[in-house]
Amino acid sequence: MKKWLRVDMSALEVRQEQPAEKYAGKGGRWLTSQFINEEVDPGCHPLGENNKLIFAPGFVTGTSAPSSGRISAGGKSPLTGGIKESNAGTPFAQSLARLGYQALILEGLPADKEQRYVLRVNSEGGELISAPELKGLGMYDTITRLREQYGDVDICGTGPAGEMKMAMAGICYNDPEYRASRYSGRGGLGATMGSKGVKAIVIERDGPGVEMADSDLFKIGQRKLAEALRNHDVTKPGGALNSFGTAVLINILNQAGGLPFRNFRSGVFDEAEAIAGETIADEVKKRGGEGMMGHSCSPGCVIRCSNVWPRKDGTEHVSCIEYESDWSLGANLDIDDLDAIAEMIYICNDLGLDTIEAGVTLGVAMEGGLAEFGDSEKAIDLLREVGRGTPLGRIIGNGAGLTGKALGVTRVPVVKNQGMPAYEPRSVKGIGVTYITSTMGADHTAGYTIAPEILSVGGESDPLDPQGKVELSRDFQATTAFVDSSGYCLFITFALLDSESGFEGMLETVNGVLGTSYTGDDVLDIGKKILKMERKFNEAAGLTRADDRIPEFMRREKLPPHDRVFEITDDELDQLWDF
Amino acid sequence: MAQIKVNLFANLRRFNPGGPEAGEFPLEVEEGSTLSDLFRELGVPKEEVKIVFVNNLRRQKDYVLQEGDRVGIFPPVAGG
Ligand code: SF4
């Protein structure tokens, strides 16, 4: 039987419980979003005692299914004021699942705001341990100290930014080599964790494993899925993701005129090649030493899209330079220096910041005159300022929306107060629809229409053509909600979109674990159900249609090189929810 | 003849006449040449080409190259 671990921070009590029947067979985003709907008051303050933070591994997380070490963190978002599910790949997810936990919940608020706690979890339950020595500590040192103290545990934690309750704070997890580098980055849930005084959670690794309803079916599915991943040009060993990392997208988005440059003033960055995945791979090879491509965020990934960036002398600098961070702290700021980008990622990892929100915010800060575009030294300084907790640091640490207000900037690329990721909506219309209508705020992973619009994966759709994009985004958003519940990395979908047997295999692994008989139709139906739940919470939290809108400047300013605005009307956008 | 600029990306960089790290290079092609002709000229197997952008627009293999075109050639890529 699956169990929950519920931690009441007001009473400082930890208890194991049997989940209600209605949660049977739920996992990942499905579980976190349903739980938030059932248990969290939509009117609560995201940093107050009535918000709850829930962690849930996916259906197949903790099994030997490929690329399935994913976890969903959920709560009411300090950044958007709506529901949040923020997904990460980490061994922490696998250990939690193998201990038999369907969910781990932090609720209430401790009386002593200055106190810090470590939650220690094993198969028996958990205990709260007072940890004043960790207060204000960066995530690198936090993980080192916790390992010294607890041995081979998996760890999740919040950095100084989360302790200072900044809306840009993510939740950090270790990678397989214990780097503080994997993040439930988006939406500020690190601040919610910080508000509860929980600095870190340590989990024992020796769990008995995930129960399976039909292990034969699981194995059949696992083989099909692994084969699909090994055969697809994008996901296979030596394929694009494995060889060049996700930053292989820099050049193609730039060629498509969809790589936001200088705070979304253009879709082209002339120096794009200097920060592209190809250059990262070349440099890693040339510098030698501790750098590597083909790194994995969690054991058992076939794709291995992560990397470790070396300094010029070959010593390790940071993991990882992925597309979003490379863009947000690079192209978006007119910075073409990978070592500077690496340093900014390092600071974000240590302070506990979402790299996307950090880069978007720095873009707005540059627009507001706090630094010149292209000035990487000043950009690094501004990030350090966040860690110092100065008034300016706190403004920046609360994201692009607040920083724009503080500086009187009107070109602020946010939806529901969340910074836009690395695709320009004026050049790629479908992803714009996703940013605008997603329950999560501007989020590319919520409905990755880039696949057909730019990558010709899962069909082809002209990125500049507004026709049909609402339907396209809706289908992607629904499918994604299911994948985010499964425990699989979203990147398996690149192979599944082009391989029927891979898709079948994915479903068989899910059915094998859960004892269900889900079909392709169920994937869409369940996904839609999840979206509706999330929408319901957002409405009750006070988000309306007026929050499903694109920033005004994107309707008025024509974006080079295509000289287009975002043309899909508000009425058309509202139709996304007609289902 | 038409003067164009060409760039190859990801695993296709190996077909760059200047070497994989050379980046964009100028090329003269016959009037009326298509993208398919260009692949042949560069020795790029057409089944390895997934996406081509010409002047920031996606083009199919029968596109006829024009003076001043900037061509970017990609194998299958993805990310997130
Ligand atoms: S593809 Fe990348 S992000 Fe996904 S599970 Fe593998 S290493 Fe992690």
XYZ file of C-alpha atoms and ligand atoms in Angstrom:
667
model
C 0.000 0.000 0.000
C 1.183 3.467 -0.823
C 1.471 5.876 2.054
C 1.696 9.596 2.665
C 3.997 11.420 4.990
C 2.388 14.526 6.401
C 4.438 17.072 8.294
C 2.622 19.636 10.407
C 5.067 22.480 10.935
C 2.758 24.277 13.373
C 2.737 21.325 15.768
C 6.148 20.062 14.621
C 4.625 16.635 14.100
C 5.259 14.054 11.432
C 2.803 11.304 10.676
C 2.319 8.553 8.174
C -1.150 8.109 6.798
C -3.095 6.000 4.354
C -4.271 8.137 1.469
C -8.000 8.382 0.840
C -9.404 6.083 -1.831
C -9.896 9.008 -4.240
C -6.118 9.333 -4.545
C -5.561 5.696 -5.551
C -3.605 5.418 -8.790
C -2.703 9.103 -8.819
C 0.826 10.411 -9.065
C 2.935 13.399 -10.035
C 1.005 16.414 -11.257
C -2.371 14.662 -11.151
C -1.891 14.015 -7.462
C -0.412 17.397 -6.551
C -3.094 19.327 -8.431
C -5.954 17.234 -7.046
C -4.555 17.539 -3.531
C -4.224 21.311 -3.797
C -7.808 21.520 -5.015
C -9.037 19.418 -2.128
C -6.902 20.706 0.701
C -5.547 24.179 -0.013
C -7.719 27.257 0.491
C -7.434 29.130 -2.826
C -7.560 32.394 -0.927
C -4.598 31.554 1.261
C -1.362 33.491 1.240
C 1.280 31.386 -0.558
C 3.668 32.031 2.321
C 1.097 31.657 5.083
C 0.080 28.796 7.313
C -2.722 27.615 5.049
C -0.627 26.930 1.993
C 0.664 23.378 1.650
C 3.651 22.084 -0.219
C 3.298 18.623 -1.698
C 5.890 16.409 -3.360
C 4.766 13.468 -5.466
C 6.769 11.080 -7.641
C 5.078 9.939 -10.853
C 3.367 6.589 -11.515
C 6.496 4.807 -12.683
C 9.146 6.796 -10.794
C 11.415 4.493 -8.835
C 11.001 1.610 -11.295
C 13.522 0.657 -13.966
C 11.512 2.450 -16.666
C 13.873 4.660 -18.679
C 14.036 8.417 -17.973
C 11.480 8.240 -15.171
C 13.224 9.847 -12.191
C 10.821 12.757 -12.006
C 9.033 14.442 -9.136
C 6.254 17.040 -8.995
C 6.290 19.751 -6.366
C 2.975 21.540 -5.926
C 1.363 24.323 -3.946
C -0.116 27.758 -4.371
C 2.538 29.750 -6.182
C 4.132 32.779 -4.500
C 4.937 34.067 -7.994
C 1.664 33.621 -9.864
C -0.873 33.418 -7.045
C -2.307 30.376 -8.803
C -1.730 26.655 -8.663
C 1.762 25.364 -9.320
C 3.286 22.107 -10.382
C 7.015 22.258 -10.843
C 8.702 19.164 -12.177
C 12.287 17.981 -11.692
C 14.500 14.984 -12.460
C 16.537 13.724 -9.522
C 17.448 10.579 -7.581
C 15.423 12.110 -4.719
C 12.264 11.297 -6.680
C 13.280 7.675 -7.082
C 14.192 7.226 -3.411
C 10.911 8.738 -2.253
C 8.965 6.374 -4.515
C 10.993 3.323 -3.512
C 10.249 3.981 0.143
C 6.602 3.574 -0.791
C 5.567 7.197 -0.449
C 2.955 8.453 -2.857
C 3.239 11.930 -1.382
C 5.096 14.023 1.131
C 3.289 17.067 2.485
C 4.504 20.097 4.417
C 1.764 22.157 6.041
C 1.304 24.765 8.767
C 3.916 27.273 9.904
C 6.353 27.003 12.786
C 5.910 29.459 15.675
C 9.597 30.349 15.618
C 10.309 31.934 12.228
C 14.032 31.939 12.821
C 14.300 28.220 13.376
C 15.412 25.846 10.604
C 14.559 22.178 10.367
C 15.737 19.137 8.489
C 13.103 16.522 7.787
C 14.601 13.052 7.824
C 12.584 10.389 6.015
C 12.829 6.608 5.976
C 10.343 3.805 5.365
C 9.115 4.016 8.964
C 8.206 7.685 8.729
C 10.075 10.876 9.450
C 11.420 13.159 12.120
C 12.085 16.878 12.303
C 15.550 17.800 13.429
C 16.436 21.321 14.425
C 19.255 22.613 12.210
C 20.214 26.191 13.115
C 23.636 25.631 11.562
C 22.096 25.471 8.084
C 20.399 28.863 8.281
C 21.267 31.049 5.307
C 23.589 28.439 3.875
C 23.954 28.039 0.115
C 22.733 24.820 -1.460
C 26.213 23.507 -2.288
C 27.326 23.680 1.345
C 23.940 22.483 2.558
C 24.219 19.276 0.560
C 27.841 18.720 1.602
C 27.005 19.118 5.307
C 23.928 16.916 5.132
C 25.891 14.161 3.464
C 28.575 14.370 6.119
C 25.901 14.034 8.732
C 23.512 11.525 7.164
C 25.612 9.588 4.658
C 24.191 8.383 1.356
C 20.823 10.084 1.449
C 19.059 11.995 -1.302
C 18.387 15.599 -0.541
C 16.041 18.406 -1.403
C 16.263 21.877 0.020
C 15.707 25.571 -0.277
C 18.517 28.094 -0.588
C 18.924 31.515 1.031
C 16.486 32.994 -1.508
C 13.778 30.632 -0.328
C 14.564 31.368 3.308
C 14.116 35.054 2.455
C 10.801 34.039 0.840
C 11.579 35.410 -2.588
C 9.149 34.538 -5.364
C 12.009 33.501 -7.655
C 13.128 30.747 -5.294
C 13.008 27.178 -6.531
C 13.376 23.873 -4.739
C 16.761 22.254 -5.222
C 17.544 18.532 -5.402
C 20.797 16.629 -5.749
C 21.881 14.957 -8.979
C 23.417 11.442 -8.926
C 26.828 12.882 -7.934
C 25.322 15.056 -5.188
C 25.534 18.347 -7.000
C 23.010 20.988 -6.002
C 21.789 21.255 -9.552
C 18.320 19.855 -10.177
C 15.379 22.151 -9.684
C 11.655 22.429 -9.327
C 12.516 25.897 -10.406
C 9.419 27.674 -11.507
C 6.830 29.511 -9.510
C 8.601 30.261 -6.240
C 7.834 27.069 -4.322
C 11.273 27.406 -2.696
C 9.811 30.379 -0.837
C 6.878 28.291 0.354
C 9.329 25.701 1.652
C 11.327 28.506 3.281
C 8.222 29.944 4.918
C 7.683 26.603 6.632
C 11.173 26.640 8.096
C 12.118 23.413 6.339
C 15.615 23.951 5.047
C 16.019 20.449 3.698
C 14.578 16.968 3.416
C 16.891 13.960 3.519
C 15.669 10.601 2.319
C 17.118 7.179 2.838
C 18.008 5.358 -0.321
C 17.313 1.768 0.634
C 13.596 1.565 -0.086
C 12.100 -1.809 -1.037
C 10.882 -0.526 -4.415
C 7.694 0.280 -6.253
C 4.815 -2.200 -6.095
C 3.550 -3.407 -9.448
C 0.164 -4.764 -10.449
C 1.507 -6.567 -13.513
C 5.264 -6.724 -13.806
C 5.172 -8.730 -17.052
C 3.209 -6.018 -18.785
C 5.557 -3.440 -17.321
C 8.559 -5.249 -18.767
C 7.006 -5.500 -22.214
C 6.293 -1.781 -22.169
C 9.679 -0.907 -20.828
C 11.377 -2.725 -23.704
C 9.264 -0.978 -26.332
C 9.845 2.405 -24.808
C 13.589 1.893 -24.410
C 13.779 0.781 -28.012
C 11.890 3.853 -29.224
C 14.233 6.107 -27.258
C 17.300 4.283 -28.568
C 16.149 4.575 -32.169
C 14.912 8.144 -32.382
C 17.524 10.564 -33.745
C 16.803 13.088 -31.034
C 16.800 10.817 -27.988
C 19.224 8.035 -28.953
C 22.748 7.708 -27.585
C 24.882 9.970 -29.763
C 21.719 11.778 -30.864
C 21.111 15.484 -30.617
C 20.188 15.710 -26.917
C 22.906 13.344 -25.797
C 25.686 14.956 -27.862
C 24.844 18.630 -27.540
C 22.390 18.926 -24.644
C 19.187 20.922 -24.805
C 21.173 24.010 -25.871
C 21.268 22.414 -29.323
C 18.098 24.503 -29.667
C 19.939 27.832 -29.577
C 20.857 27.775 -33.270
C 17.552 26.511 -34.560
C 15.455 29.004 -32.593
C 17.813 31.715 -33.756
C 17.408 30.598 -37.368
C 13.647 30.599 -36.868
C 13.817 34.161 -35.557
C 12.326 32.959 -32.289
C 15.248 33.303 -29.859
C 14.364 36.228 -27.591
C 17.218 38.725 -27.564
C 17.726 41.708 -25.244
C 14.580 41.355 -23.204
C 12.395 40.316 -26.133
C 13.379 43.111 -28.522
C 14.349 40.775 -31.348
C 14.119 37.105 -32.242
C 17.698 36.918 -33.484
C 20.991 36.977 -31.581
C 23.962 37.477 -33.909
C 26.321 35.789 -31.464
C 24.070 32.781 -30.901
C 26.661 30.262 -32.094
C 29.029 31.301 -29.306
C 26.623 29.918 -26.693
C 25.043 27.084 -28.688
C 25.056 23.429 -27.654
C 27.545 22.669 -30.413
C 30.019 25.150 -28.900
C 29.391 23.802 -25.410
C 30.241 20.296 -26.630
C 33.370 21.525 -28.458
C 34.620 23.408 -25.407
C 33.909 20.539 -23.038
C 36.028 18.338 -25.273
C 38.831 20.873 -25.714
C 39.082 21.818 -22.072
C 39.045 18.183 -20.983
C 39.192 17.439 -17.273
C 35.967 17.231 -15.327
C 33.552 18.484 -17.976
C 31.198 16.121 -19.727
C 28.263 15.926 -22.105
C 25.715 13.115 -21.883
C 25.252 13.553 -18.155
C 22.067 12.303 -16.527
C 19.900 14.091 -13.954
C 18.886 10.786 -12.398
C 19.952 7.153 -12.778
C 18.307 5.182 -15.578
C 17.959 7.869 -18.220
C 18.636 6.693 -21.761
C 18.651 10.202 -23.228
C 21.097 11.912 -20.855
C 20.666 15.538 -21.911
C 22.568 17.140 -19.031
C 26.184 18.296 -18.926
C 28.967 19.388 -16.606
C 30.720 22.572 -17.654
C 34.466 22.809 -16.941
C 36.493 25.940 -16.265
C 39.301 26.767 -18.673
C 41.666 24.672 -16.542
C 39.376 21.638 -16.736
C 38.068 21.784 -13.163
C 34.325 21.530 -12.714
C 32.395 24.792 -12.797
C 28.709 23.919 -12.920
C 26.030 21.468 -13.992
C 24.261 22.130 -16.143
C 24.179 24.624 -18.997
C 20.807 23.738 -20.445
C 18.934 25.634 -23.116
C 16.703 27.699 -20.876
C 19.481 28.929 -18.598
C 21.832 29.431 -21.541
C 19.227 31.620 -23.188
C 17.899 33.500 -20.141
C 21.330 34.419 -18.800
C 22.925 34.581 -22.264
C 20.997 35.615 -25.372
C 18.330 37.428 -23.387
C 21.009 39.639 -21.813
C 23.163 39.971 -24.948
C 25.860 37.908 -23.212
C 27.854 35.521 -25.401
C 30.351 34.256 -22.823
C 29.702 30.691 -21.667
C 31.947 31.071 -18.620
C 29.914 34.056 -17.437
C 26.687 32.153 -18.065
C 28.109 29.196 -16.125
C 28.954 31.462 -13.204
C 25.409 32.848 -13.133
C 23.955 29.334 -13.170
C 26.314 28.451 -10.335
C 25.029 31.398 -8.292
C 21.402 30.479 -9.043
C 22.012 26.864 -8.006
C 23.630 28.009 -4.782
C 21.110 30.688 -3.795
C 18.211 28.507 -4.877
C 16.926 30.558 -7.818
C 14.941 29.602 -10.890
C 17.381 30.331 -13.726
C 14.597 31.272 -16.141
C 13.038 33.835 -13.817
C 16.520 35.080 -12.893
C 17.476 35.729 -16.517
C 14.152 37.278 -17.449
C 14.394 39.531 -14.394
C 17.932 40.604 -15.250
C 16.681 41.447 -18.741
C 14.037 43.713 -17.230
C 16.634 45.167 -14.829
C 18.875 45.997 -17.791
C 15.941 47.541 -19.584
C 15.424 49.639 -16.456
C 19.018 50.847 -16.496
C 20.529 48.817 -13.651
C 23.148 47.515 -16.087
C 23.966 47.698 -19.782
C 22.895 44.780 -21.934
C 25.954 42.632 -22.469
C 27.593 43.560 -19.162
C 28.125 40.135 -17.632
C 30.076 41.414 -14.640
C 27.226 43.642 -13.586
C 24.732 40.843 -14.209
C 26.735 38.571 -11.890
C 26.827 41.355 -9.280
C 23.078 41.805 -9.429
C 22.548 38.093 -8.814
C 24.923 38.183 -5.836
C 22.894 41.113 -4.543
C 19.935 38.728 -4.295
C 21.955 36.521 -1.968
C 22.887 39.517 0.190
C 19.218 40.236 0.734
C 19.592 43.990 0.226
C 16.457 45.915 -0.748
C 17.572 45.788 -4.403
C 18.370 42.086 -4.065
C 14.902 41.443 -2.705
C 13.284 43.306 -5.580
C 15.201 41.259 -8.135
C 14.621 38.078 -6.146
C 10.904 38.565 -6.493
C 11.009 38.247 -10.245
C 10.521 40.115 -13.482
C 7.060 41.472 -12.664
C 8.069 43.175 -9.445
C 11.373 44.382 -10.861
C 9.556 45.916 -13.829
C 7.244 47.776 -11.474
C 10.062 48.954 -9.256
C 11.930 50.349 -12.243
C 8.988 51.678 -14.243
C 9.651 49.314 -17.142
C 6.769 48.419 -19.462
C 8.464 45.759 -21.586
C 7.993 43.017 -19.032
C 7.635 39.559 -20.618
C 5.449 37.788 -18.055
C 2.097 36.019 -17.971
C 0.447 35.638 -14.568
C 3.573 37.360 -13.295
C 5.826 34.488 -14.413
C 8.704 35.219 -16.783
C 8.549 33.879 -20.331
C 10.958 31.133 -21.327
C 13.199 30.919 -24.381
C 10.729 31.110 -27.273
C 9.280 34.312 -28.744
C 5.479 34.177 -28.981
C 5.451 36.633 -31.891
C 7.595 34.252 -33.955
C 6.156 30.980 -32.653
C 2.436 31.452 -32.123
C 1.524 28.123 -30.579
C 3.954 28.430 -27.707
C 2.512 31.893 -27.123
C -0.919 30.316 -26.675
C 0.587 27.938 -24.136
C 2.284 30.756 -22.209
C -0.916 32.756 -22.064
C -3.467 30.081 -21.267
C -1.474 27.682 -19.087
C -2.664 27.405 -15.511
C 0.988 27.742 -14.543
C 1.788 31.161 -15.995
C 4.268 31.540 -18.869
C 5.646 28.010 -19.075
C 6.977 26.298 -22.203
C 6.859 22.786 -20.793
C 3.099 23.072 -20.179
C 2.358 22.566 -23.870
C 5.468 22.258 -25.975
C 4.139 23.142 -29.415
C 7.738 23.870 -30.411
C 7.900 20.184 -31.386
C 5.725 20.565 -34.521
C 6.264 24.309 -34.977
C 10.060 24.343 -35.049
C 11.441 20.814 -34.730
C 9.124 18.954 -37.149
C 8.556 16.352 -34.472
C 5.014 14.982 -34.295
C 4.000 16.658 -37.541
C 4.684 20.117 -38.933
C 2.969 23.396 -38.194
C 4.087 26.799 -39.528
C 5.295 28.758 -36.471
C 4.189 32.102 -37.908
C 0.677 30.986 -38.807
C -1.841 31.744 -36.051
C -4.377 29.262 -37.493
C -5.111 26.194 -35.411
C -2.729 27.102 -32.621
C -5.342 27.151 -29.886
C -6.293 23.532 -30.631
C -2.647 22.545 -30.992
C -1.744 24.043 -27.639
C -4.792 22.502 -25.962
C -3.829 18.996 -27.092
C -0.232 19.480 -26.030
C -1.274 20.865 -22.652
C -3.565 17.903 -21.992
C -1.012 15.283 -23.037
C 1.641 17.024 -20.980
C -0.514 16.990 -17.858
C -0.612 13.201 -18.172
C 3.129 12.868 -18.844
C 3.837 15.133 -15.846
C 1.827 12.658 -13.774
C 3.540 9.571 -15.136
C 6.994 10.222 -13.730
C 8.474 10.254 -17.209
C 10.653 13.053 -18.434
C 8.802 15.178 -20.958
C 11.662 14.566 -23.390
C 10.518 11.001 -24.017
C 7.620 12.538 -25.939
C 9.959 13.511 -28.791
C 10.360 9.808 -29.491
C 6.744 8.941 -28.681
C 5.323 11.540 -31.072
C 7.068 9.699 -33.892
C 6.732 6.115 -32.646
C 3.481 4.305 -32.020
C 5.149 1.368 -30.364
C 7.051 3.692 -28.015
C 3.792 5.361 -27.016
C 2.198 1.964 -26.480
C 5.177 0.925 -24.382
C 4.857 4.010 -22.214
C 1.192 3.196 -21.567
C 2.015 -0.444 -20.829
C 4.538 0.529 -18.181
C 1.946 2.789 -16.570
C -0.735 0.105 -16.756
C 1.735 -2.465 -15.467
C 2.453 -0.407 -12.365
C -1.072 0.815 -11.697
C -3.152 -2.133 -12.896
C -5.110 0.212 -15.153
C -5.949 -0.222 -18.816
C -5.355 3.292 -20.056
C -5.419 3.933 -23.779
C -4.337 6.889 -25.860
C -7.781 8.452 -25.431
C -7.456 8.233 -21.666
C -4.207 10.172 -21.846
C -6.053 13.157 -23.311
C -9.092 12.742 -21.063
C -7.057 12.508 -17.876
C -4.902 15.402 -19.012
C -7.986 17.533 -19.602
C -9.367 16.599 -16.217
C -6.145 17.755 -14.584
C -6.207 21.034 -16.501
C -9.786 21.680 -15.419
C -8.912 21.033 -11.784
C -6.083 23.510 -11.986
C -8.232 26.067 -13.717
C -10.863 25.690 -11.018
C -8.321 26.416 -8.317
C -7.024 29.450 -10.193
C -10.529 30.849 -10.600
C -11.214 30.410 -6.923
C -7.879 32.097 -6.206
C -9.086 35.121 -8.160
C -7.408 34.603 -11.520
C -9.747 35.469 -14.381
C -9.673 35.580 -18.173
C -7.921 38.907 -17.817
C -4.944 36.932 -16.552
C -4.912 34.823 -19.744
C -3.470 37.730 -21.666
C -0.224 38.575 -23.396
C 1.809 41.617 -22.336
C 0.626 44.639 -24.294
C 3.971 45.313 -25.962
C 3.762 41.990 -27.794
C 0.561 43.141 -29.460
C 2.027 46.510 -30.443
C 5.747 46.134 -31.130
C 6.686 44.269 -34.292
C 9.434 41.786 -33.595
C 12.381 41.450 -35.981
C 13.195 39.548 -38.113
C 9.625 38.663 -39.066
C 8.167 42.020 -38.039
C 5.130 40.390 -36.556
C 3.047 41.075 -33.479
C 1.082 38.410 -31.616
C -2.193 38.269 -33.565
C -4.274 35.580 -31.870
C -7.182 37.463 -30.334
C -8.280 37.334 -26.721
C -11.553 35.684 -27.762
C -9.677 32.957 -29.586
C -7.422 32.441 -26.581
C -10.453 32.037 -24.331
C -11.630 29.194 -26.555
C -8.748 27.082 -25.331
C -10.891 26.332 -22.317
C -13.957 25.276 -24.317
C -13.765 21.578 -23.652
C 25.319 32.018 -60.453
C 23.930 33.010 -57.069
C 25.949 33.924 -53.976
C 24.554 32.430 -50.801
C 25.686 31.775 -47.233
C 25.351 28.355 -45.676
C 25.606 26.962 -42.174
C 25.309 23.376 -40.966
C 24.414 22.479 -37.405
C 24.637 19.728 -34.795
C 25.743 16.397 -36.291
C 25.698 17.891 -39.808
C 28.627 20.179 -39.001
C 30.919 17.439 -40.275
C 29.912 18.367 -43.821
C 31.155 21.936 -43.454
C 33.956 22.310 -46.035
C 35.952 24.412 -43.532
C 35.654 21.837 -40.750
C 33.018 21.284 -38.055
C 33.796 24.476 -36.164
C 34.086 26.801 -39.170
C 30.550 28.174 -38.985
C 28.788 30.002 -41.805
C 30.514 29.939 -45.191
C 29.867 31.658 -48.554
C 29.003 29.548 -51.568
C 28.252 30.098 -55.233
C 25.490 27.973 -56.696
C 24.046 27.643 -60.193
C 21.003 29.783 -60.963
C 17.903 27.750 -60.246
C 19.565 25.411 -57.744
C 17.256 23.951 -55.129
C 18.016 22.963 -51.556
C 18.267 19.350 -52.726
C 20.953 20.402 -55.198
C 22.757 22.158 -52.386
C 22.724 19.035 -50.185
C 24.189 17.041 -53.068
C 26.881 19.648 -53.650
C 27.870 19.565 -49.969
C 27.709 15.768 -49.777
C 25.012 15.862 -47.100
C 22.839 12.719 -47.316
C 19.302 14.041 -47.733
C 17.861 11.581 -45.215
C 20.006 13.205 -42.540
C 18.456 16.618 -43.151
C 15.374 17.319 -41.094
C 14.833 21.075 -41.155
C 16.101 23.928 -43.311
C 15.713 27.621 -42.656
C 16.318 30.167 -45.398
C 16.366 33.776 -44.196
C 14.616 32.688 -40.978
C 11.789 30.858 -42.795
C 11.415 27.106 -42.930
C 11.753 25.839 -46.497
C 11.221 22.502 -48.208
C 13.789 20.672 -50.319
C 12.455 21.982 -53.635
C 12.983 25.620 -52.630
C 14.924 27.499 -55.340
C 17.895 29.387 -53.912
C 18.057 33.140 -54.484
C 20.963 35.573 -54.495
C 21.871 36.563 -50.914
C 20.015 33.693 -49.203
C 21.229 32.576 -45.781
C 20.652 28.877 -45.328
C 20.741 26.935 -42.046
C 20.614 23.137 -42.292
C 19.653 20.936 -39.342
C 19.431 17.227 -38.578
C 16.705 16.188 -36.103
C 17.163 18.230 -32.920
C 15.083 18.892 -29.805
C 15.327 20.192 -26.278
C 13.265 22.154 -23.826
S 16.370 13.574 -20.705
Fe 17.572 14.959 -19.455
S 16.106 15.926 -18.038
Fe 15.093 14.109 -18.927
S 15.481 12.477 -17.450
Fe 17.140 12.384 -18.959
S 18.835 13.641 -18.174
Fe 16.956 14.111 -17.000
